[in-house]
Short mmCIF file of C-alpha atoms and ligand atoms in Angstrom, two decimals:
data_model
loop_
_atom_site.label_atom_id
_atom_site.label_comp_id
_atom_site.label_asym_id
_atom_site.label_seq_id
_atom_site.Cartn_x
_atom_site.Cartn_y
_atom_site.Cartn_z
CA MET A 12 -21.37 -13.48 9.80
CA SER A 13 -21.82 -16.39 7.48
CA GLU A 14 -23.06 -14.83 4.04
CA VAL A 15 -21.11 -12.56 1.87
CA ASN A 16 -21.85 -11.73 -1.77
CA GLY A 17 -24.37 -14.61 -1.72
CA ASN A 18 -21.62 -16.91 -0.90
CA SER A 19 -21.26 -18.58 2.84
CA LEU A 20 -17.84 -18.25 4.27
CA GLU A 21 -17.78 -21.71 4.91
CA LYS A 22 -18.39 -22.79 1.44
CA LEU A 23 -15.77 -20.32 0.18
CA ILE A 24 -13.07 -21.38 2.57
CA SER A 25 -13.81 -24.98 1.53
CA GLN A 26 -12.59 -24.31 -1.91
CA PHE A 27 -9.18 -24.15 -0.64
CA GLN A 28 -6.63 -26.71 0.46
CA ILE A 29 -7.58 -26.59 4.19
CA VAL A 30 -8.17 -29.89 6.20
CA ALA A 31 -9.08 -27.95 9.40
CA GLU A 32 -12.79 -27.52 10.03
CA PHE A 33 -14.72 -24.23 9.74
CA VAL A 34 -15.65 -22.73 13.12
CA GLU A 35 -16.56 -19.06 12.30
CA GLY A 36 -15.55 -16.00 10.10
CA HIS A 37 -16.12 -12.25 10.19
CA ALA A 38 -15.30 -9.16 8.25
CA TRP A 39 -11.91 -7.20 8.79
CA LEU A 40 -12.21 -3.57 8.25
CA LYS A 41 -8.63 -3.18 6.74
CA GLY A 42 -7.75 -1.47 3.62
CA HIS A 43 -9.70 0.81 1.19
CA ILE A 44 -10.23 -1.62 -1.81
CA ASN A 45 -10.59 -5.42 -1.19
CA ASP A 46 -13.04 -7.16 1.22
CA THR A 47 -11.25 -9.08 4.00
CA TYR A 48 -12.48 -11.72 6.25
CA VAL A 49 -10.64 -13.60 9.15
CA ILE A 50 -11.76 -17.27 9.14
CA THR A 51 -11.07 -19.62 11.95
CA CYS A 52 -10.85 -23.32 11.52
CA GLN A 53 -10.01 -26.17 14.04
CA GLN A 54 -7.83 -28.87 13.77
CA GLY A 55 -7.12 -31.52 16.56
CA GLY A 56 -8.73 -28.99 19.00
CA SER A 57 -6.40 -26.02 17.95
CA PRO A 58 -7.51 -23.00 16.13
CA ILE A 59 -5.88 -22.08 12.87
CA ARG A 60 -6.73 -18.87 11.21
CA TYR A 61 -6.75 -17.60 7.74
CA ILE A 62 -7.34 -14.52 5.88
CA LEU A 63 -9.94 -14.68 2.95
CA GLN A 64 -10.08 -11.89 0.57
CA ARG A 65 -12.33 -10.83 -2.38
CA ILE A 66 -10.11 -8.89 -4.88
CA ASN A 67 -11.93 -5.86 -6.06
CA HIS A 68 -12.06 -6.35 -9.63
CA ASP A 69 -13.27 -2.81 -10.33
CA VAL A 70 -9.89 -1.65 -9.32
CA PHE A 71 -7.82 -4.79 -10.24
CA HIS A 72 -9.20 -5.52 -13.78
CA GLN A 73 -6.99 -8.63 -14.09
CA PRO A 74 -7.33 -10.50 -10.57
CA ALA A 75 -5.66 -13.66 -12.27
CA VAL A 76 -2.51 -11.48 -13.25
CA VAL A 77 -2.63 -9.94 -9.65
CA MET A 78 -2.40 -13.46 -8.30
CA GLN A 79 0.45 -14.46 -10.70
CA ASN A 80 2.47 -11.55 -9.28
CA VAL A 81 1.29 -12.38 -5.69
CA LYS A 82 2.51 -16.08 -6.44
CA ALA A 83 5.93 -15.04 -8.18
CA THR A 84 6.57 -12.57 -5.20
CA THR A 85 5.76 -14.69 -2.34
CA ASP A 86 7.75 -17.69 -3.96
CA HIS A 87 10.85 -15.55 -4.42
CA LEU A 88 10.67 -13.93 -0.91
CA ARG A 89 10.27 -17.35 0.70
CA LYS A 90 13.27 -18.72 -0.98
CA LYS A 91 15.21 -15.70 -0.18
CA ILE A 92 14.14 -15.56 3.37
CA SER A 93 14.66 -19.20 4.04
CA GLU A 94 18.27 -18.99 2.70
CA GLU A 95 18.95 -16.32 5.26
CA SER A 96 17.23 -18.03 8.17
CA SER A 97 14.50 -20.74 8.79
CA VAL A 98 13.20 -19.36 12.13
CA ASP A 99 9.53 -18.34 12.01
CA LEU A 100 9.42 -18.66 8.07
CA THR A 101 5.64 -18.76 8.26
CA ARG A 102 5.41 -15.52 9.93
CA ARG A 103 8.07 -13.76 7.93
CA THR A 104 6.45 -14.13 4.64
CA MET A 105 2.76 -14.27 3.30
CA THR A 106 1.77 -17.99 2.58
CA LEU A 107 -0.86 -18.42 -0.14
CA VAL A 108 -3.30 -21.40 0.27
CA PRO A 109 -4.06 -22.89 -3.27
CA THR A 110 -7.42 -24.10 -4.09
CA ARG A 111 -8.29 -27.59 -4.11
CA GLY A 112 -7.37 -27.87 -7.92
CA GLY A 113 -4.00 -26.06 -7.06
CA ALA A 114 -4.87 -22.43 -8.42
CA PRO A 115 -3.89 -19.29 -6.70
CA TYR A 116 -7.45 -17.87 -6.43
CA TYR A 117 -11.02 -19.11 -6.81
CA GLN A 118 -13.64 -17.68 -8.83
CA ASP A 119 -17.32 -17.84 -7.64
CA ILE A 120 -20.21 -18.13 -9.81
CA LYS A 121 -20.79 -14.40 -9.77
CA GLY A 122 -17.45 -13.83 -11.12
CA ASN A 123 -15.76 -12.73 -7.84
CA TYR A 124 -12.06 -13.58 -7.26
CA TRP A 125 -11.24 -15.08 -3.78
CA ARG A 126 -7.75 -16.03 -2.34
CA THR A 127 -6.71 -17.16 1.05
CA TYR A 128 -3.53 -16.59 3.19
CA VAL A 129 -2.54 -18.15 6.29
CA PHE A 130 -3.01 -15.53 9.11
CA ILE A 131 0.10 -14.27 10.70
CA GLU A 132 -0.38 -14.67 14.45
CA ARG A 133 1.13 -12.50 17.20
CA VAL A 134 1.73 -9.43 15.22
CA ASN A 135 0.41 -5.98 15.01
CA SER A 136 0.45 -2.91 12.66
CA SER A 137 -0.47 0.76 13.09
CA HIS A 138 -1.45 3.85 11.13
CA VAL A 139 1.04 6.16 12.65
CA ALA A 140 4.71 5.65 13.83
CA GLU A 141 5.08 6.35 17.54
CA LYS A 142 8.87 6.32 17.80
CA PRO A 143 11.55 7.04 15.26
CA GLU A 144 12.92 3.51 15.62
CA GLN A 145 9.80 2.36 14.16
CA ALA A 146 10.27 4.64 11.13
CA GLU A 147 13.94 3.30 10.76
CA GLN A 148 12.55 -0.45 11.06
CA VAL A 149 10.00 0.01 8.35
CA GLY A 150 12.35 1.98 6.11
CA ARG A 151 14.88 -0.89 6.48
CA ALA A 152 12.31 -3.48 5.85
CA PHE A 153 11.10 -1.99 2.59
CA GLY A 154 14.77 -1.20 1.70
CA LEU A 155 15.47 -4.92 2.06
CA PHE A 156 12.03 -5.86 0.29
CA GLN A 157 13.28 -4.15 -2.64
CA LYS A 158 16.80 -5.57 -2.55
CA ARG A 159 15.32 -9.10 -2.10
CA LEU A 160 13.23 -8.60 -5.28
CA ALA A 161 15.91 -7.22 -7.30
CA ASP A 162 16.76 -10.50 -8.88
CA LEU A 163 13.18 -11.70 -9.49
CA PRO A 164 13.10 -11.63 -13.37
CA THR A 165 10.88 -8.57 -14.41
CA GLU A 166 9.03 -10.78 -17.02
CA LYS A 167 7.46 -12.65 -13.92
CA ILE A 168 5.76 -9.39 -12.64
CA GLN A 169 3.20 -7.65 -14.70
CA GLU A 170 1.75 -4.11 -14.35
CA THR A 171 -1.57 -4.83 -12.83
CA ILE A 172 -2.80 -1.34 -12.78
CA PRO A 173 -1.33 0.39 -15.66
CA GLN A 174 -0.03 3.99 -14.98
CA PHE A 175 -0.67 3.52 -11.21
CA HIS A 176 1.69 6.36 -10.25
CA ASN A 177 1.49 8.66 -13.29
CA GLY A 178 0.74 12.05 -11.76
CA ALA A 179 -0.14 13.66 -14.93
CA LEU A 180 -3.09 11.22 -15.53
CA ARG A 181 -3.99 11.60 -11.88
CA PHE A 182 -4.32 15.12 -12.48
CA LYS A 183 -6.36 14.68 -15.79
CA ALA A 184 -8.74 12.54 -13.86
CA LEU A 185 -9.31 15.30 -11.30
CA GLU A 186 -10.06 17.72 -14.02
CA LYS A 187 -12.56 15.27 -15.60
CA ALA A 188 -14.19 14.79 -12.27
CA ILE A 189 -14.30 18.50 -11.73
CA ASN A 190 -15.98 19.13 -15.05
CA GLU A 191 -18.47 16.30 -14.89
CA ASP A 192 -19.13 17.14 -11.10
CA ILE A 193 -21.72 14.19 -11.05
CA GLN A 194 -22.47 14.71 -7.18
CA GLY A 195 -22.56 18.59 -7.28
CA ARG A 196 -19.76 18.73 -4.80
CA ALA A 197 -17.25 20.80 -6.75
CA ALA A 198 -18.47 24.33 -5.70
CA LYS A 199 -17.76 23.54 -2.02
CA ILE A 200 -14.32 22.37 -2.54
CA GLN A 201 -12.69 25.16 -4.39
CA ASN A 202 -9.91 25.73 -1.87
CA GLU A 203 -8.76 22.24 -2.51
CA ILE A 204 -9.13 22.71 -6.32
CA ASP A 205 -7.11 25.75 -6.14
CA PHE A 206 -4.46 24.00 -4.14
CA CYS A 207 -4.31 21.22 -6.99
CA ASN A 208 -3.90 24.01 -9.65
CA ASN A 209 -1.30 25.90 -7.73
CA HIS A 210 0.84 22.67 -7.07
CA LYS A 211 0.23 21.22 -10.49
CA ASP A 212 4.07 21.22 -11.28
CA ILE A 213 4.64 18.62 -8.80
CA ILE A 214 3.31 16.02 -11.14
CA HIS A 215 6.37 16.72 -13.52
CA THR A 216 9.05 16.19 -10.71
CA PHE A 217 10.58 13.01 -12.11
CA ALA A 218 9.76 13.98 -15.75
CA SER A 219 13.26 15.07 -16.78
CA ALA A 220 15.30 12.45 -15.09
CA ILE A 221 12.97 9.71 -16.59
CA GLY A 222 13.32 11.13 -19.79
CA GLU A 223 17.05 11.11 -19.51
CA GLY A 224 16.86 7.41 -18.56
CA LYS A 225 18.37 8.27 -15.04
CA LEU A 226 15.70 6.61 -12.94
CA PRO A 227 15.61 2.84 -13.78
CA ILE A 228 12.41 0.90 -13.39
CA ARG A 229 12.69 -1.70 -10.47
CA ILE A 230 10.15 -4.13 -8.90
CA THR A 231 8.56 -2.12 -6.08
CA HIS A 232 5.90 -2.65 -3.57
CA ASN A 233 3.85 0.51 -4.47
CA ASP A 234 1.75 0.72 -1.22
CA THR A 235 4.44 0.98 1.51
CA LYS A 236 2.17 2.70 4.29
CA ILE A 237 2.97 1.78 7.71
CA ASP A 238 -0.23 -0.29 7.99
CA ASN A 239 1.26 -2.78 5.53
CA VAL A 240 4.24 -3.84 7.98
CA LEU A 241 3.30 -6.38 10.56
CA LEU A 242 5.52 -6.06 13.77
CA ASP A 243 5.92 -8.98 16.35
CA ASN A 244 3.98 -8.41 19.41
CA LYS A 245 6.75 -9.12 21.87
CA SER A 246 10.01 -7.98 20.22
CA GLY A 247 8.36 -5.15 18.11
CA GLU A 248 10.75 -6.25 15.16
CA VAL A 249 9.39 -6.24 11.66
CA MET A 250 8.02 -9.72 10.87
CA CYS A 251 6.26 -9.30 7.46
CA ILE A 252 5.31 -6.98 4.80
CA VAL A 253 1.86 -7.50 3.40
CA ASP A 254 -0.51 -6.37 0.85
CA LEU A 255 1.44 -7.62 -2.43
CA ASP A 256 -1.35 -6.63 -4.84
CA THR A 257 0.50 -3.62 -6.46
CA VAL A 258 3.93 -5.21 -6.43
CA MET A 259 4.74 -3.98 -9.95
CA PRO A 260 7.62 -2.45 -11.87
CA GLY A 261 8.05 1.10 -10.89
CA LEU A 262 10.24 3.75 -9.29
CA ILE A 263 11.68 3.16 -5.72
CA HIS A 264 10.66 6.75 -5.12
CA TYR A 265 6.93 5.56 -5.12
CA ASP A 266 7.85 3.38 -2.12
CA PHE A 267 9.99 5.70 -0.24
CA GLY A 268 7.61 8.74 -0.86
CA ASP A 269 4.68 6.77 0.51
CA MET A 270 6.91 5.91 3.64
CA VAL A 271 7.60 9.57 4.20
CA ARG A 272 3.77 10.15 4.02
CA THR A 273 2.76 7.80 6.34
CA LEU A 274 5.83 7.63 8.82
CA THR A 275 6.45 11.38 9.35
CA SER A 276 3.06 12.60 10.15
CA PRO A 277 1.73 11.99 13.31
CA ALA A 278 -1.83 12.51 11.87
CA ASP A 279 -4.18 9.63 10.61
CA GLU A 280 -4.58 9.64 6.94
CA ASP A 281 -8.04 10.88 7.54
CA ASP A 282 -7.52 13.09 10.50
CA ARG A 283 -10.28 15.97 10.46
CA ASN A 284 -7.95 18.18 12.61
CA LEU A 285 -5.44 19.48 10.10
CA LYS A 286 -3.19 20.77 12.97
CA ASN A 287 -2.32 17.45 13.70
CA VAL A 288 -0.67 17.27 10.39
CA THR A 289 3.11 17.90 10.75
CA LEU A 290 6.22 16.60 9.38
CA ARG A 291 8.70 15.14 12.00
CA MET A 292 12.11 15.46 10.85
CA ASP A 293 13.54 12.98 13.36
CA PHE A 294 11.19 10.47 11.82
CA PHE A 295 12.32 11.31 8.36
CA GLU A 296 15.82 11.04 9.43
CA ALA A 297 15.24 7.57 10.99
CA LEU A 298 13.29 6.45 8.00
CA SER A 299 16.17 7.64 5.66
CA LYS A 300 18.81 5.79 7.80
CA GLY A 301 16.87 2.54 7.74
CA TYR A 302 15.98 2.58 4.16
CA LEU A 303 19.36 3.59 2.92
CA SER A 304 21.02 0.99 5.19
CA GLU A 305 19.66 -1.41 2.75
CA ALA A 306 19.22 0.59 -0.45
CA ASN A 307 22.44 2.66 -0.58
CA SER A 308 24.33 -0.19 -2.17
CA PHE A 309 21.89 -0.66 -5.19
CA LEU A 310 20.49 2.89 -5.91
CA ASN A 311 22.22 5.12 -8.39
CA LYS A 312 23.18 8.76 -7.85
CA THR A 313 20.05 10.32 -9.45
CA GLU A 314 17.85 8.00 -7.51
CA LYS A 315 19.18 9.08 -4.28
CA ASP A 316 19.16 12.74 -5.39
CA TYR A 317 15.30 12.41 -5.81
CA LEU A 318 14.51 10.63 -2.35
CA ALA A 319 13.82 14.05 -0.58
CA VAL A 320 11.09 15.00 -3.08
CA SER A 321 9.45 11.78 -3.37
CA GLY A 322 7.05 12.20 -0.42
CA LYS A 323 5.56 15.31 -2.00
CA VAL A 324 5.00 13.57 -5.17
CA ILE A 325 3.19 10.49 -3.87
CA THR A 326 1.47 12.60 -1.15
CA PHE A 327 0.10 15.01 -3.79
CA GLN A 328 -0.85 12.16 -6.32
CA LEU A 329 -2.89 10.50 -3.50
CA GLY A 330 -4.63 13.90 -2.62
CA LEU A 331 -5.66 14.07 -6.31
CA ARG A 332 -7.07 10.56 -6.14
CA PHE A 333 -8.97 11.16 -2.95
CA LEU A 334 -10.31 14.43 -4.22
CA SER A 335 -11.26 12.94 -7.60
CA ASP A 336 -13.22 10.16 -5.61
CA HIS A 337 -14.81 12.39 -3.39
CA LEU A 338 -16.27 14.28 -6.65
CA ASN A 339 -17.12 10.96 -8.19
CA GLY A 340 -19.17 9.62 -5.17
CA ASP A 341 -16.62 7.67 -3.41
CA LEU A 342 -16.56 4.80 -6.04
CA TYR A 343 -13.01 3.81 -5.40
CA PHE A 344 -11.67 4.10 -2.02
CA ARG A 345 -14.22 2.72 0.58
CA ALA A 346 -15.62 5.69 2.72
CA HIS A 347 -16.85 5.27 6.26
CA ARG A 348 -18.52 8.70 6.70
CA ASP A 349 -19.91 11.56 4.51
CA GLY A 350 -16.96 13.55 3.32
CA HIS A 351 -14.45 10.90 4.17
CA ASN A 352 -12.37 11.02 0.86
CA LEU A 353 -12.47 14.85 1.09
CA ASP A 354 -10.98 14.55 4.58
CA ARG A 355 -8.49 12.29 3.54
CA ALA A 356 -7.50 14.79 0.39
CA ARG A 357 -7.24 17.64 2.88
CA VAL A 358 -4.81 15.80 4.99
CA GLN A 359 -2.66 14.81 2.06
CA PHE A 360 -2.60 18.44 0.79
CA LYS A 361 -1.66 19.75 4.29
CA LEU A 362 1.26 17.33 4.41
CA VAL A 363 2.35 18.47 0.92
CA GLU A 364 2.75 21.87 2.40
CA LYS A 365 4.69 20.76 5.29
CA MET A 366 7.01 18.63 2.60
CA ILE A 367 7.61 21.83 0.84
CA GLU A 368 8.56 23.72 3.74
CA ASN A 369 11.11 21.07 4.84
CA GLU A 370 12.32 20.34 1.49
CA ALA A 371 15.75 21.77 1.82
CA ALA A 372 16.18 20.30 5.34
CA MET A 373 15.19 16.82 3.75
CA LYS A 374 17.72 17.17 0.93
CA SER A 375 20.63 18.01 3.07
CA LEU A 376 19.79 15.22 5.58
CA ILE A 377 19.57 12.59 2.82
CA SER A 378 22.92 13.92 1.33
CA SER A 379 24.63 13.65 4.90
CA ILE A 380 23.60 9.88 4.92
CA VAL A 381 24.42 8.60 1.50
C1 GN1 B 17 -5.23 2.09 -1.20
O1 GN1 B 17 -6.49 -0.61 -0.19
P1 GN1 B 17 -5.26 -0.20 0.44
O2 GN1 B 17 -5.45 0.54 1.65
O3 GN1 B 17 -4.32 -1.38 0.52
C2 GN1 B 17 -4.61 2.20 -2.44
C3 GN1 B 17 -3.24 2.94 -2.48
C4 GN1 B 17 -3.39 4.05 -1.52
C5 GN1 B 17 -3.82 3.68 -0.18
C6 GN1 B 17 -3.89 4.74 0.73
C7 GN1 B 17 -4.89 -0.33 -5.35
O4 GN1 B 17 -4.71 0.71 -0.41
O5 GN1 B 17 -2.76 3.34 -3.64
O6 GN1 B 17 -2.07 4.56 -1.20
O7 GN1 B 17 -5.16 3.11 -0.28
N1 GN1 B 17 -4.48 0.91 -3.12
C8 GN1 B 17 -4.86 0.98 -4.68
O8 GN1 B 17 -4.43 4.32 2.07
O9 GN1 B 17 -5.38 1.97 -5.19
MG1 MG B 18 -2.83 -1.78 -0.81
#
């Protein structure tokens, strides 16, 4: 592949401060939103790889602000991590490559925003946790991530997608999609629509605690799915947390909830066989222990009380989002097959059911840990 959006990959990468010579580039089908390419360059006979990304500006309306956030976050994390140890620093945090002019992104003539990171080598990531220990590690890594960002001045981080986790607005968006039904798909998904209506209460889970000022706003990652954690190929230890686009002020429950969603179920996010969707309590326990080993010290009591229900909130919300997008014609989440977003929504709703079934058990487990 050499051309994307009317640009050559070679030309695009040459906008950044890279002295190595371009060898090749190809698309990397990761993530549902941005377009990602792996670029190989060569310097003195050795290959060096980079990640080149086009930020989806239909989703992120202010890519420049996203990049300000990413810059502030990576600078802060790099400082923190280097104070702890200097071993393997370039694999433990993302490294942005500035443009030749020193900016964190390059804008092409069509108005697309591009950015480049150093590729992190000798790591892997997965969609599903295979062992409870993995859930524990990921939980600890995000606890530590929040902890490290706790002293990043909040004014340095702006809200790049306003109301990103506002369940009431997500529900309204679904109602609008049902009413407009522009693709004529609503009649076929009455079961899913009924599920949403019957579980509408979930969107108010945090409302009273927020109203009473008991859930503080912190800087959170907001997309803590297991895919966004890179593990070392050899040791299996967490090397780096990626996808910093949604690092924003938020509730820690958005992060914990998305970990419950992606670490406890053995099914893929888009599994067509709903029988595969279960909630593995041993994974939940491992995740909670890992997360709280870092977060117990800075969370308040109410925050801890709400951990056990956060999976349900986030998973329901994402189900609403997938279902809305299915109705709207798959405009937001990239779909790779017909009905892809519907499949994704169904998995989320099945998981919500499992979370409700296991709610009491999750609550008592959390209280026994804290
Ligand atoms: C999207 O693009 P990706 O895969 O990093 C989405 C998240 C969802 C996730 C579900 C900006 O993330 O909110 O939880 O898909 N990101 C945005 O896999 O909407
Ligand atoms: Mg993301």
